[in-house]
Amino acid sequence: MIRPHDSIIVQTLGRFLIPVVQIFGLYVLFFGQYGPGGGFVGGVILGTGMILSVLIFGHDASRSQIAKKILHGDGVGMLIYAGVGGLCMIGGGEFLNYANLEIPGLETASRRSLGIVLTQIGVAVDVAVTAVSIVFSLSAEEIIEDSING
Amino acid sequence: MIFSLQIPLLLLLLVTAAGAIMVKDLMSAVLLLGTYSFFLSVVWGWLGAVDVAFVEAVVGAGLATVLFLLTLFGTAPKDTRFRRPPPSLAVLIVFPLLGLLLLYAAKDLPEFGDPNSPASVHISPIYLEQSYQETHTPNVVTSVLMDYRSLDTMVETVVIFSAGIACALLLRRHSK
């Protein structure tokens, strides 16, 4: 179990840094099509922001509740990714062939661009949840059981 | 100007890697490993692999260090010093020979950035020329990873997912 850090410097800096880290993670996630970055890095940065709040404010702080909540979402990222593939099959093409996404008014290249965005969100969700989940597994056994059963 | 930084950078890489192996305190070893990842990400950026540099900086220097530290605190809370046995004779003979063999083989690798190397004549030109028209994605790395090689990336996501599940199954069962 991780207790809150008692240094006021760490707490104040954490309060300032965590939102910046989260915004930067979202930026990296959605800017991955235009520059360096993408789903994997964006997901890791998002997860790291939540891990930072757990490390600074402890498991029980209200700031760490979101990290505790998203533990239930293990596998949602996989579902998003495979779901996009399934939608492509429903559209009449191969699995994960984004050109077959059934969205009216979009040409093929834009459909593929949209498919890339959607699958990147899937990867990011999966990576962020897994990072937070591994940190919780390593640090707090009792807390996990309580939050899942209770 | 950038080229004058190459040698110090590679030296720092070697020094931090050797330090992470040699140092007695496990905590210092973990932090040195994080520093090593940071320098490695600078080297990736210098080689032009910006996406790889980004992943190395975030995962190697950030997330992996936290995971190592948590493991360290969970297993050896009081004394993080580590007594290492001296290397055996076989290690001292085999590893320099292996290094020499790899150096000998590296002579046959193509030049860095050689346009006629096997890797850049097969399918890369097609990706570089057509990926923007086909996917409207300026970053070719992203379009290759998420579109042309989408199935591979999905299986990588499955790997990450199963790593999280395996950690949960192994580590979370001692409670109650």
Coordinates of C-alpha atoms in Angstrom, one line a residue:
Chain A
M1 CA 0.0 0.0 0.0
I2 CA 1.3 3.5 -0.9
R3 CA 0.8 6.2 1.7
P4 CA 0.6 9.9 0.7
H5 CA 4.0 11.6 0.3
D6 CA 4.5 14.0 3.2
S7 CA 6.6 16.6 1.5
I8 CA 4.7 19.8 0.6
I9 CA 7.0 20.4 -2.4
V10 CA 6.2 17.0 -3.9
Q11 CA 2.4 17.5 -3.3
T12 CA 2.3 21.0 -4.7
L13 CA 4.3 20.0 -7.8
G14 CA 2.2 16.9 -8.3
R15 CA -1.0 19.0 -8.2
F16 CA 0.5 21.2 -10.9
L17 CA 2.1 18.5 -13.0
I18 CA -0.5 15.8 -13.2
P19 CA -3.0 17.7 -15.3
V20 CA -0.2 18.9 -17.6
V21 CA 0.9 15.3 -18.0
Q22 CA -2.6 14.1 -18.8
I23 CA -3.2 16.9 -21.4
F24 CA 0.2 16.1 -23.0
G25 CA -0.8 12.4 -23.2
L26 CA -4.0 13.3 -25.0
Y27 CA -2.0 15.6 -27.3
V28 CA 0.5 12.9 -28.1
L29 CA -2.3 10.4 -28.7
F30 CA -4.2 12.5 -31.2
F31 CA -1.1 14.2 -32.8
G32 CA 0.4 10.8 -33.6
Q33 CA -0.9 11.0 -37.1
Y34 CA 1.0 14.2 -37.8
G35 CA 4.2 13.8 -35.8
P36 CA 6.0 11.5 -33.4
G37 CA 3.7 9.8 -30.9
G38 CA 0.7 7.7 -31.2
G39 CA -1.5 5.3 -29.3
F40 CA 1.2 3.4 -27.4
V41 CA 3.1 6.5 -26.1
G42 CA 0.0 8.5 -25.5
G43 CA -1.5 5.6 -23.4
V44 CA 1.7 5.2 -21.4
I45 CA 1.8 9.0 -20.6
L46 CA -1.9 8.9 -19.6
G47 CA -1.2 5.9 -17.4
T48 CA 1.9 7.5 -15.9
G49 CA -0.1 10.6 -14.9
M50 CA -2.5 8.4 -12.9
I51 CA 0.5 6.4 -11.5
L52 CA 2.0 9.8 -10.4
S53 CA -1.2 10.7 -8.5
V54 CA -1.2 7.3 -6.8
L55 CA 2.5 7.7 -5.8
I56 CA 2.1 11.2 -4.5
F57 CA -1.3 11.3 -2.9
G58 CA -1.6 7.6 -1.9
H59 CA -4.1 4.9 -2.8
D60 CA -7.0 6.4 -0.8
A61 CA -6.8 10.0 -2.0
S62 CA -9.7 11.3 -4.0
R63 CA -7.3 12.1 -6.8
S64 CA -6.4 8.4 -7.1
Q65 CA -10.0 7.3 -7.4
I66 CA -10.0 7.5 -11.2
A67 CA -6.9 5.2 -11.3
K68 CA -8.8 2.8 -9.1
K69 CA -11.9 3.0 -11.2
I70 CA -10.2 2.4 -14.6
L71 CA -8.9 -0.9 -13.3
H72 CA -12.3 -2.4 -14.1
G73 CA -11.7 -1.4 -17.7
D74 CA -9.0 -4.0 -18.4
G75 CA -9.8 -5.3 -21.9
V76 CA -11.9 -2.3 -23.0
G77 CA -9.0 -1.2 -25.3
M78 CA -8.8 -4.6 -26.9
L79 CA -12.6 -4.5 -27.4
I80 CA -12.3 -1.1 -29.2
Y81 CA -9.5 -2.3 -31.4
A82 CA -11.1 -5.6 -32.3
G83 CA -14.5 -3.8 -32.6
V84 CA -13.1 -1.5 -35.3
G85 CA -12.0 -4.7 -37.1
G86 CA -15.4 -6.1 -36.7
L87 CA -17.1 -3.0 -38.1
C88 CA -14.8 -3.3 -41.1
M89 CA -16.1 -6.9 -41.6
I90 CA -19.7 -5.7 -41.2
G91 CA -18.9 -3.1 -43.9
G92 CA -18.1 -6.0 -46.2
G93 CA -14.3 -6.1 -46.2
E94 CA -11.5 -7.9 -44.5
F95 CA -10.8 -7.6 -40.7
L96 CA -9.2 -4.2 -39.9
N97 CA -9.4 -3.0 -43.5
Y98 CA -10.5 0.5 -42.6
A99 CA -11.5 1.3 -46.2
N100 CA -14.7 -0.7 -45.5
L101 CA -15.8 1.3 -42.5
E102 CA -19.4 2.2 -43.3
I103 CA -19.4 6.0 -42.8
P104 CA -21.4 8.0 -45.4
G105 CA -19.7 11.0 -47.0
L106 CA -16.2 10.0 -46.4
E107 CA -13.8 9.0 -49.1
T108 CA -11.6 5.9 -48.7
A109 CA -8.5 7.7 -47.5
S110 CA -10.4 9.6 -44.9
R111 CA -12.0 6.4 -43.7
R112 CA -8.6 4.8 -43.3
S113 CA -7.4 8.0 -41.4
L114 CA -10.5 7.6 -39.1
G115 CA -9.8 3.9 -38.6
I116 CA -6.2 4.8 -37.5
V117 CA -7.5 7.3 -34.9
L118 CA -10.0 4.8 -33.5
T119 CA -7.5 1.9 -33.2
Q120 CA -5.0 4.3 -31.6
I121 CA -7.6 5.2 -29.0
G122 CA -8.0 1.4 -28.4
V123 CA -4.2 0.9 -28.0
A124 CA -4.0 4.0 -25.7
V125 CA -6.8 2.8 -23.4
D126 CA -5.3 -0.7 -23.2
V127 CA -1.8 0.5 -22.4
A128 CA -2.9 3.1 -19.8
V129 CA -5.2 0.6 -18.0
T130 CA -2.4 -2.1 -18.1
A131 CA 0.2 0.3 -16.7
V132 CA -2.0 1.4 -13.8
S133 CA -3.1 -2.2 -13.2
I134 CA 0.5 -3.5 -13.0
V135 CA 1.4 -0.7 -10.5
F136 CA -1.6 -1.6 -8.4
S137 CA -0.7 -5.3 -8.6
L138 CA 2.9 -4.5 -7.4
S139 CA 1.9 -2.2 -4.6
A140 CA -1.4 -2.8 -3.0
E141 CA -3.0 -6.3 -2.7
E142 CA -5.6 -5.6 0.0
I143 CA -6.7 -2.3 -1.6
I144 CA -7.3 -4.0 -4.9
E145 CA -9.5 -6.7 -3.4
D146 CA -11.5 -4.1 -1.5
S147 CA -12.1 -1.9 -4.4
I148 CA -13.1 -4.8 -6.7
N149 CA -15.4 -6.6 -4.2
G150 CA -16.8 -3.6 -2.5
Chain B
M1 CA 27.7 20.3 -34.6
I2 CA 25.5 17.3 -33.9
F3 CA 28.3 15.0 -35.0
S4 CA 30.6 16.3 -32.3
L5 CA 28.1 15.1 -29.7
Q6 CA 28.1 11.5 -31.0
I7 CA 31.2 10.2 -29.2
P8 CA 30.3 11.7 -25.7
L9 CA 26.8 10.4 -26.1
L10 CA 27.9 6.9 -26.8
L11 CA 30.5 7.1 -24.1
L12 CA 27.8 8.2 -21.6
L13 CA 25.6 5.3 -22.8
L14 CA 28.5 2.8 -22.1
V15 CA 29.3 4.4 -18.8
T16 CA 25.7 4.3 -17.5
A17 CA 25.2 0.7 -18.8
A18 CA 28.4 -0.5 -17.1
G19 CA 27.4 1.5 -14.0
A20 CA 24.0 -0.2 -13.8
I21 CA 25.7 -3.6 -13.9
M22 CA 28.6 -2.8 -11.5
V23 CA 27.0 -0.7 -8.8
K24 CA 26.4 -2.4 -5.5
D25 CA 23.2 -0.8 -4.5
L26 CA 20.1 -2.1 -6.4
M27 CA 18.4 1.3 -6.1
S28 CA 21.3 3.1 -7.8
A29 CA 21.2 0.4 -10.4
V30 CA 17.6 1.1 -11.2
L31 CA 18.2 4.8 -11.4
L32 CA 21.2 4.3 -13.6
L33 CA 19.1 2.1 -15.9
G34 CA 16.6 4.9 -16.2
T35 CA 19.5 7.3 -17.1
Y36 CA 20.7 4.8 -19.6
S37 CA 17.2 4.7 -21.3
F38 CA 17.2 8.5 -21.4
F39 CA 20.6 8.6 -23.2
L40 CA 19.4 5.8 -25.5
S41 CA 16.4 7.8 -26.4
V42 CA 18.6 10.8 -27.3
V43 CA 20.6 8.4 -29.5
W44 CA 17.4 7.2 -31.2
G45 CA 16.4 10.8 -31.9
W46 CA 19.8 11.6 -33.3
L47 CA 19.5 8.6 -35.6
G48 CA 16.2 10.0 -36.9
A49 CA 13.9 7.4 -35.2
V50 CA 11.8 9.9 -33.4
D51 CA 8.9 7.6 -32.5
V52 CA 11.2 5.0 -31.0
A53 CA 13.0 7.8 -29.1
F54 CA 9.6 8.9 -27.7
V55 CA 8.7 5.3 -26.6
E56 CA 12.2 4.8 -25.1
A57 CA 12.0 8.0 -23.1
V58 CA 8.5 7.4 -21.8
V59 CA 8.6 3.7 -21.1
G60 CA 12.3 3.1 -20.4
A61 CA 13.1 6.2 -18.4
G62 CA 9.6 6.7 -16.9
L63 CA 7.4 3.7 -16.5
A64 CA 10.0 0.9 -16.2
T65 CA 11.9 2.8 -13.5
V66 CA 8.7 3.1 -11.4
L67 CA 7.9 -0.6 -11.9
F68 CA 11.5 -1.6 -10.9
L69 CA 11.4 0.7 -7.8
L70 CA 8.0 -0.7 -6.7
T71 CA 9.3 -4.2 -7.1
L72 CA 12.4 -3.3 -5.1
F73 CA 10.4 -1.8 -2.3
G74 CA 8.0 -4.8 -2.4
T75 CA 10.8 -7.4 -2.1
A76 CA 13.8 -5.9 -0.3
P77 CA 12.6 -3.0 1.8
K78 CA 15.4 -2.8 4.3
D79 CA 18.7 -3.5 2.5
T80 CA 18.9 -2.9 -1.2
R81 CA 22.6 -3.8 -1.4
F82 CA 23.5 -6.8 -3.5
R83 CA 26.6 -9.0 -3.2
R84 CA 27.5 -10.1 -6.7
P85 CA 29.6 -13.3 -7.2
P86 CA 32.7 -12.8 -9.4
P87 CA 32.2 -13.7 -13.0
S88 CA 33.3 -17.3 -13.9
L89 CA 36.2 -18.1 -16.3
A90 CA 33.7 -19.2 -19.1
V91 CA 32.0 -15.9 -19.0
L92 CA 35.3 -14.0 -19.2
I93 CA 36.3 -16.1 -22.3
V94 CA 33.0 -16.5 -24.1
F95 CA 31.6 -12.9 -24.0
P96 CA 34.7 -11.1 -25.5
L97 CA 34.7 -13.8 -28.2
L98 CA 31.0 -13.2 -28.9
G99 CA 31.6 -9.4 -29.0
L100 CA 34.5 -9.9 -31.5
L101 CA 32.2 -12.1 -33.6
L102 CA 29.5 -9.5 -33.7
L103 CA 32.0 -6.7 -34.6
Y104 CA 33.2 -9.0 -37.4
A105 CA 29.7 -9.5 -38.7
A106 CA 28.8 -5.8 -38.3
K107 CA 31.4 -5.1 -41.1
D108 CA 28.9 -6.5 -43.6
L109 CA 26.0 -4.3 -42.6
P110 CA 24.9 -1.6 -45.1
E111 CA 25.9 2.0 -44.4
F112 CA 23.6 4.0 -42.2
G113 CA 20.9 5.5 -44.5
D114 CA 22.1 3.7 -47.5
P115 CA 19.3 4.0 -50.1
N116 CA 20.4 0.7 -51.8
S117 CA 20.3 -1.4 -48.6
P118 CA 17.9 -4.4 -48.7
A119 CA 15.6 -2.8 -46.2
S120 CA 15.0 0.3 -48.2
V121 CA 14.5 -1.2 -51.7
H122 CA 11.8 -3.8 -50.9
I123 CA 8.5 -2.2 -49.8
S124 CA 9.5 1.0 -48.0
P125 CA 9.5 3.2 -51.1
I126 CA 5.8 2.2 -51.7
Y127 CA 4.9 3.2 -48.2
L128 CA 6.8 6.5 -48.4
E129 CA 5.3 7.4 -51.7
Q130 CA 1.7 6.3 -51.3
S131 CA 0.8 6.3 -47.7
Y132 CA -0.4 9.9 -47.6
Q133 CA -2.7 9.5 -50.7
E134 CA -4.0 6.2 -49.3
T135 CA -4.5 7.1 -45.6
H136 CA -4.3 10.9 -45.3
T137 CA -1.8 10.4 -42.4
P138 CA 1.4 12.5 -42.7
N139 CA 3.3 10.3 -40.2
V140 CA 4.4 7.3 -42.2
V141 CA 5.3 5.4 -39.1
T142 CA 1.8 5.7 -37.7
S143 CA 0.2 4.7 -41.0
V144 CA 2.4 1.6 -41.3
L145 CA 1.8 0.6 -37.7
M146 CA -1.9 1.2 -37.5
D147 CA -3.1 0.6 -41.1
Y148 CA -0.8 -1.5 -43.2
R149 CA 0.4 -3.6 -40.3
S150 CA -2.8 -3.3 -38.2
L151 CA -3.1 -6.9 -37.4
D152 CA 0.4 -7.1 -35.9
T153 CA -0.3 -4.1 -33.8
M154 CA -3.5 -5.7 -32.5
V155 CA -1.6 -8.8 -31.4
E156 CA 0.9 -6.5 -29.7
T157 CA -2.0 -5.0 -27.8
V158 CA -3.1 -8.5 -26.9
V159 CA 0.5 -9.1 -25.5
I160 CA 0.3 -5.9 -23.3
F161 CA -3.2 -6.9 -22.1
S162 CA -2.1 -10.4 -21.2
A163 CA 0.9 -9.0 -19.4
G164 CA -1.4 -7.0 -17.2
I165 CA -3.7 -10.0 -16.6
A166 CA -0.7 -12.2 -15.7
C167 CA 0.6 -9.6 -13.2
A168 CA -2.9 -9.4 -11.6
L169 CA -3.2 -13.2 -11.4
L170 CA 0.2 -13.7 -10.0
L171 CA 0.5 -10.8 -7.5
R172 CA -3.0 -10.1 -6.3
R173 CA -4.0 -13.4 -4.8
H174 CA -2.3 -13.2 -1.3
S175 CA -5.0 -11.0 0.1
K176 CA -7.8 -12.3 2.3

